[in-house]
């Protein structure tokens, strides 16, 4: 499936059940990295606007660049009332933004979908001198508790292309080569979601590698998910633990 269309039928679950980013990570972006209310920030691969909303809350001007119509409309419905927000219907590799027009680029849970070489050239074009690119992911832990281990096993068993598209396929060497020599900085922050069964089900369905209703793996997957929840829930809740990874520098 075209990566720009993978989430078209998952927007509702994406909005409801995908994690936001911890306040400590946003503080880091506005402290150590140097963002401020006067910054113009391109949120590239903005999706439903999860990151855009956090940047707008800090007073910055945000251009949400998102090629997927359904996700873009979700972002607009949430955020279009803010005068400092606008949307660009474009891919990362050809944003349509003017030369040297943004102070920062943020790619939240999106960079692994891009053509890295083309995106790098585009980012260099639209960034102002000394502008920075920030790549951020909520990386779900796959070990640490029996539930986390078993959930990852479920994805390997029933996911359509889990191994091929997960963002952890982006290696440290790839990131180092994306940034200027010696310019890659990184930091990590803990993050967590707490789910009842409805939330856990929605979180699974929000993933692009989760088979949709009608797929041969769908019913077996949902049966296995309920069994997993029943086995590991505590007072009707299970816990997703994440490491929020922030990579940044000049390109």
PDB file of C-alpha atoms in Angstrom:
ATOM      1  CA  UNK A   1       0.000   0.000   0.000  1.00  0.00           C
ATOM      2  CA  UNK A   2       1.146   3.558  -0.731  1.00  0.00           C
ATOM      3  CA  UNK A   3       2.533   4.865   2.569  1.00  0.00           C
ATOM      4  CA  UNK A   4       0.601   8.112   2.122  1.00  0.00           C
ATOM      5  CA  UNK A   5      -2.688   6.183   2.157  1.00  0.00           C
ATOM      6  CA  UNK A   6      -2.005   3.623   4.892  1.00  0.00           C
ATOM      7  CA  UNK A   7      -3.923   5.458   7.616  1.00  0.00           C
ATOM      8  CA  UNK A   8      -6.907   6.671   5.588  1.00  0.00           C
ATOM      9  CA  UNK A   9      -9.287   4.165   7.185  1.00  0.00           C
ATOM     10  CA  UNK A  10      -7.820   4.495  10.701  1.00  0.00           C
ATOM     11  CA  UNK A  11      -8.157   8.193  11.437  1.00  0.00           C
ATOM     12  CA  UNK A  12     -10.786   7.864  14.171  1.00  0.00           C
ATOM     13  CA  UNK A  13      -8.800   5.304  16.143  1.00  0.00           C
ATOM     14  CA  UNK A  14      -5.590   7.245  15.523  1.00  0.00           C
ATOM     15  CA  UNK A  15      -7.074  10.403  17.022  1.00  0.00           C
ATOM     16  CA  UNK A  16      -8.520   8.587  20.039  1.00  0.00           C
ATOM     17  CA  UNK A  17      -5.827   6.092  20.933  1.00  0.00           C
ATOM     18  CA  UNK A  18      -2.398   7.178  19.738  1.00  0.00           C
ATOM     19  CA  UNK A  19      -0.146   8.596  22.465  1.00  0.00           C
ATOM     20  CA  UNK A  20       0.766  12.239  22.707  1.00  0.00           C
ATOM     21  CA  UNK A  21       4.274  13.304  23.690  1.00  0.00           C
ATOM     22  CA  UNK A  22       5.463  13.920  27.253  1.00  0.00           C
ATOM     23  CA  UNK A  23       5.702  17.500  28.459  1.00  0.00           C
ATOM     24  CA  UNK A  24       9.370  16.902  29.289  1.00  0.00           C
ATOM     25  CA  UNK A  25      10.087  16.246  25.617  1.00  0.00           C
ATOM     26  CA  UNK A  26       8.347  19.444  24.539  1.00  0.00           C
ATOM     27  CA  UNK A  27      10.184  21.364  27.290  1.00  0.00           C
ATOM     28  CA  UNK A  28      13.430  19.980  25.865  1.00  0.00           C
ATOM     29  CA  UNK A  29      12.497  21.196  22.394  1.00  0.00           C
ATOM     30  CA  UNK A  30      11.730  24.671  23.728  1.00  0.00           C
ATOM     31  CA  UNK A  31      14.742  24.746  26.020  1.00  0.00           C
ATOM     32  CA  UNK A  32      17.766  22.842  24.808  1.00  0.00           C
ATOM     33  CA  UNK A  33      16.901  22.782  21.089  1.00  0.00           C
ATOM     34  CA  UNK A  34      15.838  26.427  21.115  1.00  0.00           C
ATOM     35  CA  UNK A  35      12.284  26.622  19.843  1.00  0.00           C
ATOM     36  CA  UNK A  36      10.284  29.623  21.056  1.00  0.00           C
ATOM     37  CA  UNK A  37       6.946  31.362  20.483  1.00  0.00           C
ATOM     38  CA  UNK A  38       8.444  33.374  17.610  1.00  0.00           C
ATOM     39  CA  UNK A  39       9.493  30.207  15.751  1.00  0.00           C
ATOM     40  CA  UNK A  40       7.871  29.084  12.517  1.00  0.00           C
ATOM     41  CA  UNK A  41       7.813  25.291  12.591  1.00  0.00           C
ATOM     42  CA  UNK A  42       6.994  22.870   9.790  1.00  0.00           C
ATOM     43  CA  UNK A  43       5.365  19.748  11.252  1.00  0.00           C
ATOM     44  CA  UNK A  44       6.078  17.373   8.380  1.00  0.00           C
ATOM     45  CA  UNK A  45       3.998  14.235   8.219  1.00  0.00           C
ATOM     46  CA  UNK A  46       1.715  15.975  10.690  1.00  0.00           C
ATOM     47  CA  UNK A  47      -0.980  13.315  10.557  1.00  0.00           C
ATOM     48  CA  UNK A  48      -3.955  14.218  12.730  1.00  0.00           C
ATOM     49  CA  UNK A  49      -2.081  17.101  14.364  1.00  0.00           C
ATOM     50  CA  UNK A  50      -0.939  15.537  17.649  1.00  0.00           C
ATOM     51  CA  UNK A  51       2.414  17.333  17.584  1.00  0.00           C
ATOM     52  CA  UNK A  52       1.052  20.478  15.922  1.00  0.00           C
ATOM     53  CA  UNK A  53      -1.323  20.965  18.833  1.00  0.00           C
ATOM     54  CA  UNK A  54       1.540  20.819  21.343  1.00  0.00           C
ATOM     55  CA  UNK A  55       3.627  23.325  19.374  1.00  0.00           C
ATOM     56  CA  UNK A  56       0.701  25.715  18.997  1.00  0.00           C
ATOM     57  CA  UNK A  57       0.158  25.549  22.762  1.00  0.00           C
ATOM     58  CA  UNK A  58       3.670  27.002  23.166  1.00  0.00           C
ATOM     59  CA  UNK A  59       2.780  29.930  20.921  1.00  0.00           C
ATOM     60  CA  UNK A  60       4.692  28.972  17.784  1.00  0.00           C
ATOM     61  CA  UNK A  61       3.459  29.290  14.217  1.00  0.00           C
ATOM     62  CA  UNK A  62       2.909  25.809  12.782  1.00  0.00           C
ATOM     63  CA  UNK A  63       2.625  24.644   9.182  1.00  0.00           C
ATOM     64  CA  UNK A  64       1.258  21.102   9.149  1.00  0.00           C
ATOM     65  CA  UNK A  65       2.495  19.320   6.022  1.00  0.00           C
ATOM     66  CA  UNK A  66       0.408  16.191   5.421  1.00  0.00           C
ATOM     67  CA  UNK A  67      -0.420  14.430   2.126  1.00  0.00           C
ATOM     68  CA  UNK A  68      -3.128  12.114   3.457  1.00  0.00           C
ATOM     69  CA  UNK A  69      -6.502  13.817   3.036  1.00  0.00           C
ATOM     70  CA  UNK A  70      -8.336  12.047   5.854  1.00  0.00           C
ATOM     71  CA  UNK A  71      -5.618  12.726   8.395  1.00  0.00           C
ATOM     72  CA  UNK A  72      -5.202  16.293   7.208  1.00  0.00           C
ATOM     73  CA  UNK A  73      -8.922  16.977   7.610  1.00  0.00           C
ATOM     74  CA  UNK A  74      -8.771  15.605  11.152  1.00  0.00           C
ATOM     75  CA  UNK A  75      -5.948  18.019  11.975  1.00  0.00           C
ATOM     76  CA  UNK A  76      -7.827  20.921  10.425  1.00  0.00           C
ATOM     77  CA  UNK A  77     -11.006  20.147  12.354  1.00  0.00           C
ATOM     78  CA  UNK A  78      -9.067  20.199  15.625  1.00  0.00           C
ATOM     79  CA  UNK A  79      -6.769  23.142  15.039  1.00  0.00           C
ATOM     80  CA  UNK A  80      -8.021  25.445  12.287  1.00  0.00           C
ATOM     81  CA  UNK A  81      -9.426  27.858  14.874  1.00  0.00           C
ATOM     82  CA  UNK A  82      -5.872  28.873  15.782  1.00  0.00           C
ATOM     83  CA  UNK A  83      -4.662  31.746  13.600  1.00  0.00           C
ATOM     84  CA  UNK A  84      -1.073  30.500  13.862  1.00  0.00           C
ATOM     85  CA  UNK A  85      -1.916  27.179  12.232  1.00  0.00           C
ATOM     86  CA  UNK A  86      -2.092  26.356   8.555  1.00  0.00           C
ATOM     87  CA  UNK A  87      -2.059  23.161   6.521  1.00  0.00           C
ATOM     88  CA  UNK A  88      -0.076  22.237   3.445  1.00  0.00           C
ATOM     89  CA  UNK A  89      -1.323  19.313   1.356  1.00  0.00           C
ATOM     90  CA  UNK A  90       2.079  17.999   0.322  1.00  0.00           C
ATOM     91  CA  UNK A  91       4.526  15.144   0.911  1.00  0.00           C
ATOM     92  CA  UNK A  92       7.747  15.510   2.867  1.00  0.00           C
ATOM     93  CA  UNK A  93       9.843  15.264  -0.262  1.00  0.00           C
ATOM     94  CA  UNK A  94       8.114  18.179  -2.002  1.00  0.00           C
ATOM     95  CA  UNK A  95       6.493  20.379   0.637  1.00  0.00           C
ATOM     96  CA  UNK A  96       5.657  23.359  -1.541  1.00  0.00           C
ATOM     97  CA  UNK A  97       7.021  25.703   1.138  1.00  0.00           C
ATOM     98  CA  UNK A  98       9.199  28.641   0.211  1.00  0.00           C
ATOM     99  CA  UNK A  99      12.988  28.582   0.367  1.00  0.00           C
ATOM    100  CA  UNK A 100      14.390  29.334   3.833  1.00  0.00           C
ATOM    101  CA  UNK A 101      10.906  29.868   5.252  1.00  0.00           C
ATOM    102  CA  UNK A 102      10.940  27.848   8.506  1.00  0.00           C
ATOM    103  CA  UNK A 103      13.068  27.914  11.658  1.00  0.00           C
ATOM    104  CA  UNK A 104      12.541  24.274  12.594  1.00  0.00           C
ATOM    105  CA  UNK A 105      11.227  21.080  11.096  1.00  0.00           C
ATOM    106  CA  UNK A 106       9.570  18.474  13.313  1.00  0.00           C
ATOM    107  CA  UNK A 107       8.759  14.952  12.131  1.00  0.00           C
ATOM    108  CA  UNK A 108       6.719  13.209  14.812  1.00  0.00           C
ATOM    109  CA  UNK A 109       6.197   9.475  14.231  1.00  0.00           C
ATOM    110  CA  UNK A 110       6.601  10.073  10.508  1.00  0.00           C
ATOM    111  CA  UNK A 111      10.209  10.149   9.274  1.00  0.00           C
ATOM    112  CA  UNK A 112      10.347   6.393   8.655  1.00  0.00           C
ATOM    113  CA  UNK A 113       7.732   6.815   5.907  1.00  0.00           C
ATOM    114  CA  UNK A 114       9.849   9.315   3.925  1.00  0.00           C
ATOM    115  CA  UNK A 115      12.366   8.945   1.127  1.00  0.00           C
ATOM    116  CA  UNK A 116      15.267  10.074   3.281  1.00  0.00           C
ATOM    117  CA  UNK A 117      17.512  11.414   0.524  1.00  0.00           C
ATOM    118  CA  UNK A 118      14.782  13.466  -1.130  1.00  0.00           C
ATOM    119  CA  UNK A 119      13.466  14.674   2.230  1.00  0.00           C
ATOM    120  CA  UNK A 120      16.933  15.797   3.296  1.00  0.00           C
ATOM    121  CA  UNK A 121      17.351  17.972   0.205  1.00  0.00           C
ATOM    122  CA  UNK A 122      13.873  19.436   0.678  1.00  0.00           C
ATOM    123  CA  UNK A 123      14.511  20.137   4.351  1.00  0.00           C
ATOM    124  CA  UNK A 124      17.762  21.936   3.527  1.00  0.00           C
ATOM    125  CA  UNK A 125      15.871  24.062   1.016  1.00  0.00           C
ATOM    126  CA  UNK A 126      13.062  25.225   3.299  1.00  0.00           C
ATOM    127  CA  UNK A 127      15.069  25.715   6.508  1.00  0.00           C
ATOM    128  CA  UNK A 128      16.527  29.081   7.418  1.00  0.00           C
ATOM    129  CA  UNK A 129      20.295  29.161   8.014  1.00  0.00           C
ATOM    130  CA  UNK A 130      21.182  27.161  11.152  1.00  0.00           C
ATOM    131  CA  UNK A 131      17.662  25.732  11.243  1.00  0.00           C
ATOM    132  CA  UNK A 132      17.228  22.371  12.950  1.00  0.00           C
ATOM    133  CA  UNK A 133      15.398  19.152  12.132  1.00  0.00           C
ATOM    134  CA  UNK A 134      13.803  17.306  15.057  1.00  0.00           C
ATOM    135  CA  UNK A 135      12.773  13.664  14.627  1.00  0.00           C
ATOM    136  CA  UNK A 136      10.645  12.252  17.432  1.00  0.00           C
ATOM    137  CA  UNK A 137       9.129   8.837  18.032  1.00  0.00           C
ATOM    138  CA  UNK A 138       7.140   7.205  20.788  1.00  0.00           C
ATOM    139  CA  UNK A 139       8.916   3.837  20.782  1.00  0.00           C
ATOM    140  CA  UNK A 140       6.727   1.200  22.399  1.00  0.00           C
ATOM    141  CA  UNK A 141       8.721  -1.060  24.659  1.00  0.00           C
ATOM    142  CA  UNK A 142       8.612  -4.714  23.637  1.00  0.00           C
ATOM    143  CA  UNK A 143      10.009  -6.109  26.880  1.00  0.00           C
ATOM    144  CA  UNK A 144      10.026  -5.274  30.575  1.00  0.00           C
ATOM    145  CA  UNK A 145       6.659  -6.830  31.437  1.00  0.00           C
ATOM    146  CA  UNK A 146       5.021 -10.096  30.264  1.00  0.00           C
ATOM    147  CA  UNK A 147       2.201  -8.068  28.714  1.00  0.00           C
ATOM    148  CA  UNK A 148       4.584  -6.003  26.558  1.00  0.00           C
ATOM    149  CA  UNK A 149       6.365  -9.151  25.368  1.00  0.00           C
ATOM    150  CA  UNK A 150       3.131 -10.947  24.502  1.00  0.00           C
ATOM    151  CA  UNK A 151       1.635  -7.913  22.738  1.00  0.00           C
ATOM    152  CA  UNK A 152       4.667  -7.715  20.465  1.00  0.00           C
ATOM    153  CA  UNK A 153       4.357 -11.432  19.765  1.00  0.00           C
ATOM    154  CA  UNK A 154       0.726 -10.842  18.776  1.00  0.00           C
ATOM    155  CA  UNK A 155       1.850  -8.234  16.221  1.00  0.00           C
ATOM    156  CA  UNK A 156       4.412 -10.606  14.755  1.00  0.00           C
ATOM    157  CA  UNK A 157       1.756 -13.322  14.491  1.00  0.00           C
ATOM    158  CA  UNK A 158      -1.155 -11.371  13.026  1.00  0.00           C
ATOM    159  CA  UNK A 159       0.257  -8.099  11.651  1.00  0.00           C
ATOM    160  CA  UNK A 160       0.224  -7.721   7.884  1.00  0.00           C
ATOM    161  CA  UNK A 161       3.734  -6.241   7.487  1.00  0.00           C
ATOM    162  CA  UNK A 162       4.815  -5.357  11.018  1.00  0.00           C
ATOM    163  CA  UNK A 163       8.500  -6.189  10.542  1.00  0.00           C
ATOM    164  CA  UNK A 164       8.757  -4.247   7.308  1.00  0.00           C
ATOM    165  CA  UNK A 165       7.246  -0.918   8.388  1.00  0.00           C
ATOM    166  CA  UNK A 166       8.017  -0.456  12.090  1.00  0.00           C
ATOM    167  CA  UNK A 167      10.020   2.685  12.693  1.00  0.00           C
ATOM    168  CA  UNK A 168      12.781   0.847  14.550  1.00  0.00           C
ATOM    169  CA  UNK A 169      14.018  -0.145  11.083  1.00  0.00           C
ATOM    170  CA  UNK A 170      15.606   3.330  11.078  1.00  0.00           C
ATOM    171  CA  UNK A 171      19.142   2.649  12.330  1.00  0.00           C
ATOM    172  CA  UNK A 172      21.590   4.903  14.160  1.00  0.00           C
ATOM    173  CA  UNK A 173      23.832   4.872  11.073  1.00  0.00           C
ATOM    174  CA  UNK A 174      20.944   6.116   8.931  1.00  0.00           C
ATOM    175  CA  UNK A 175      20.284   8.960  11.335  1.00  0.00           C
ATOM    176  CA  UNK A 176      23.954   9.922  11.571  1.00  0.00           C
ATOM    177  CA  UNK A 177      24.202  10.110   7.786  1.00  0.00           C
ATOM    178  CA  UNK A 178      21.039  12.221   7.591  1.00  0.00           C
ATOM    179  CA  UNK A 179      22.496  14.998   9.747  1.00  0.00           C
ATOM    180  CA  UNK A 180      25.624  17.050   9.195  1.00  0.00           C
ATOM    181  CA  UNK A 181      28.745  15.340  10.446  1.00  0.00           C
ATOM    182  CA  UNK A 182      28.810  15.510  14.234  1.00  0.00           C
ATOM    183  CA  UNK A 183      25.481  17.334  14.367  1.00  0.00           C
ATOM    184  CA  UNK A 184      23.233  14.521  15.635  1.00  0.00           C
ATOM    185  CA  UNK A 185      22.003  14.995  19.205  1.00  0.00           C
ATOM    186  CA  UNK A 186      19.579  12.709  20.993  1.00  0.00           C
ATOM    187  CA  UNK A 187      17.589  12.466  24.205  1.00  0.00           C
ATOM    188  CA  UNK A 188      15.001  10.095  25.651  1.00  0.00           C
ATOM    189  CA  UNK A 189      11.979  10.518  27.913  1.00  0.00           C
ATOM    190  CA  UNK A 190       9.576   7.990  29.446  1.00  0.00           C
ATOM    191  CA  UNK A 191       5.961   7.931  28.283  1.00  0.00           C
ATOM    192  CA  UNK A 192       2.971   5.736  29.108  1.00  0.00           C
ATOM    193  CA  UNK A 193      -0.604   4.934  28.110  1.00  0.00           C
ATOM    194  CA  UNK A 194      -3.135   3.168  30.310  1.00  0.00           C
ATOM    195  CA  UNK A 195      -5.904   1.230  28.564  1.00  0.00           C
ATOM    196  CA  UNK A 196      -9.088  -0.619  29.340  1.00  0.00           C
ATOM    197  CA  UNK A 197      -9.974  -3.257  26.750  1.00  0.00           C
ATOM    198  CA  UNK A 198     -11.744  -0.786  24.468  1.00  0.00           C
ATOM    199  CA  UNK A 199      -8.684   1.449  24.507  1.00  0.00           C
ATOM    200  CA  UNK A 200      -6.309  -1.434  23.889  1.00  0.00           C
ATOM    201  CA  UNK A 201      -8.431  -2.596  20.981  1.00  0.00           C
ATOM    202  CA  UNK A 202      -8.508   0.902  19.517  1.00  0.00           C
ATOM    203  CA  UNK A 203      -4.762   1.313  19.922  1.00  0.00           C
ATOM    204  CA  UNK A 204      -4.158  -1.909  18.002  1.00  0.00           C
ATOM    205  CA  UNK A 205      -6.585  -0.964  15.223  1.00  0.00           C
ATOM    206  CA  UNK A 206      -4.847   2.412  14.813  1.00  0.00           C
ATOM    207  CA  UNK A 207      -1.679   0.691  13.576  1.00  0.00           C
ATOM    208  CA  UNK A 208      -1.252   0.459   9.819  1.00  0.00           C
ATOM    209  CA  UNK A 209      -0.033  -3.138  10.060  1.00  0.00           C
ATOM    210  CA  UNK A 210      -3.150  -4.245  11.964  1.00  0.00           C
ATOM    211  CA  UNK A 211      -5.376  -6.269   9.609  1.00  0.00           C
ATOM    212  CA  UNK A 212      -8.767  -4.611   9.016  1.00  0.00           C
ATOM    213  CA  UNK A 213     -12.168  -6.262   9.495  1.00  0.00           C
ATOM    214  CA  UNK A 214     -12.688  -8.862   6.797  1.00  0.00           C
ATOM    215  CA  UNK A 215      -9.019  -9.836   6.661  1.00  0.00           C
ATOM    216  CA  UNK A 216      -8.414 -13.516   7.559  1.00  0.00           C
ATOM    217  CA  UNK A 217      -6.215 -12.464  10.484  1.00  0.00           C
ATOM    218  CA  UNK A 218      -8.663  -9.956  11.969  1.00  0.00           C
ATOM    219  CA  UNK A 219     -10.917 -12.203  14.063  1.00  0.00           C
ATOM    220  CA  UNK A 220      -8.070 -14.431  15.314  1.00  0.00           C
ATOM    221  CA  UNK A 221      -6.122 -11.285  16.244  1.00  0.00           C
ATOM    222  CA  UNK A 222      -9.015  -9.764  18.195  1.00  0.00           C
ATOM    223  CA  UNK A 223      -9.650 -13.063  20.009  1.00  0.00           C
ATOM    224  CA  UNK A 224      -5.975 -13.252  20.950  1.00  0.00           C
ATOM    225  CA  UNK A 225      -6.044  -9.618  22.108  1.00  0.00           C
ATOM    226  CA  UNK A 226      -8.979 -10.246  24.451  1.00  0.00           C
ATOM    227  CA  UNK A 227      -7.234 -13.301  25.872  1.00  0.00           C
ATOM    228  CA  UNK A 228      -4.074 -11.247  26.342  1.00  0.00           C
ATOM    229  CA  UNK A 229      -5.972  -8.482  28.117  1.00  0.00           C
ATOM    230  CA  UNK A 230      -7.760 -10.916  30.413  1.00  0.00           C
ATOM    231  CA  UNK A 231      -4.460 -12.567  31.328  1.00  0.00           C
ATOM    232  CA  UNK A 232      -2.544  -9.414  32.233  1.00  0.00           C
ATOM    233  CA  UNK A 233      -5.058  -6.710  33.180  1.00  0.00           C
ATOM    234  CA  UNK A 234      -4.850  -5.236  36.660  1.00  0.00           C
ATOM    235  CA  UNK A 235      -8.097  -3.731  37.895  1.00  0.00           C
ATOM    236  CA  UNK A 236      -9.282  -3.624  34.292  1.00  0.00           C
ATOM    237  CA  UNK A 237      -6.209  -1.848  32.942  1.00  0.00           C
ATOM    238  CA  UNK A 238      -3.028  -2.654  31.023  1.00  0.00           C
ATOM    239  CA  UNK A 239      -0.018  -0.414  30.517  1.00  0.00           C
ATOM    240  CA  UNK A 240       1.825   0.565  27.352  1.00  0.00           C
ATOM    241  CA  UNK A 241       5.299   1.841  28.193  1.00  0.00           C
ATOM    242  CA  UNK A 242       7.226   3.955  25.693  1.00  0.00           C
ATOM    243  CA  UNK A 243      10.559   5.635  25.332  1.00  0.00           C
ATOM    244  CA  UNK A 244      10.060   8.949  23.576  1.00  0.00           C
ATOM    245  CA  UNK A 245      13.159   9.395  21.430  1.00  0.00           C
ATOM    246  CA  UNK A 246      14.226  12.849  20.202  1.00  0.00           C
ATOM    247  CA  UNK A 247      16.911  13.227  17.536  1.00  0.00           C
ATOM    248  CA  UNK A 248      17.927  16.671  16.302  1.00  0.00           C
ATOM    249  CA  UNK A 249      20.543  18.777  14.580  1.00  0.00           C
ATOM    250  CA  UNK A 250      21.359  20.561  11.339  1.00  0.00           C
ATOM    251  CA  UNK A 251      21.144  18.767   8.004  1.00  0.00           C
TER     252      UNK A 251
END
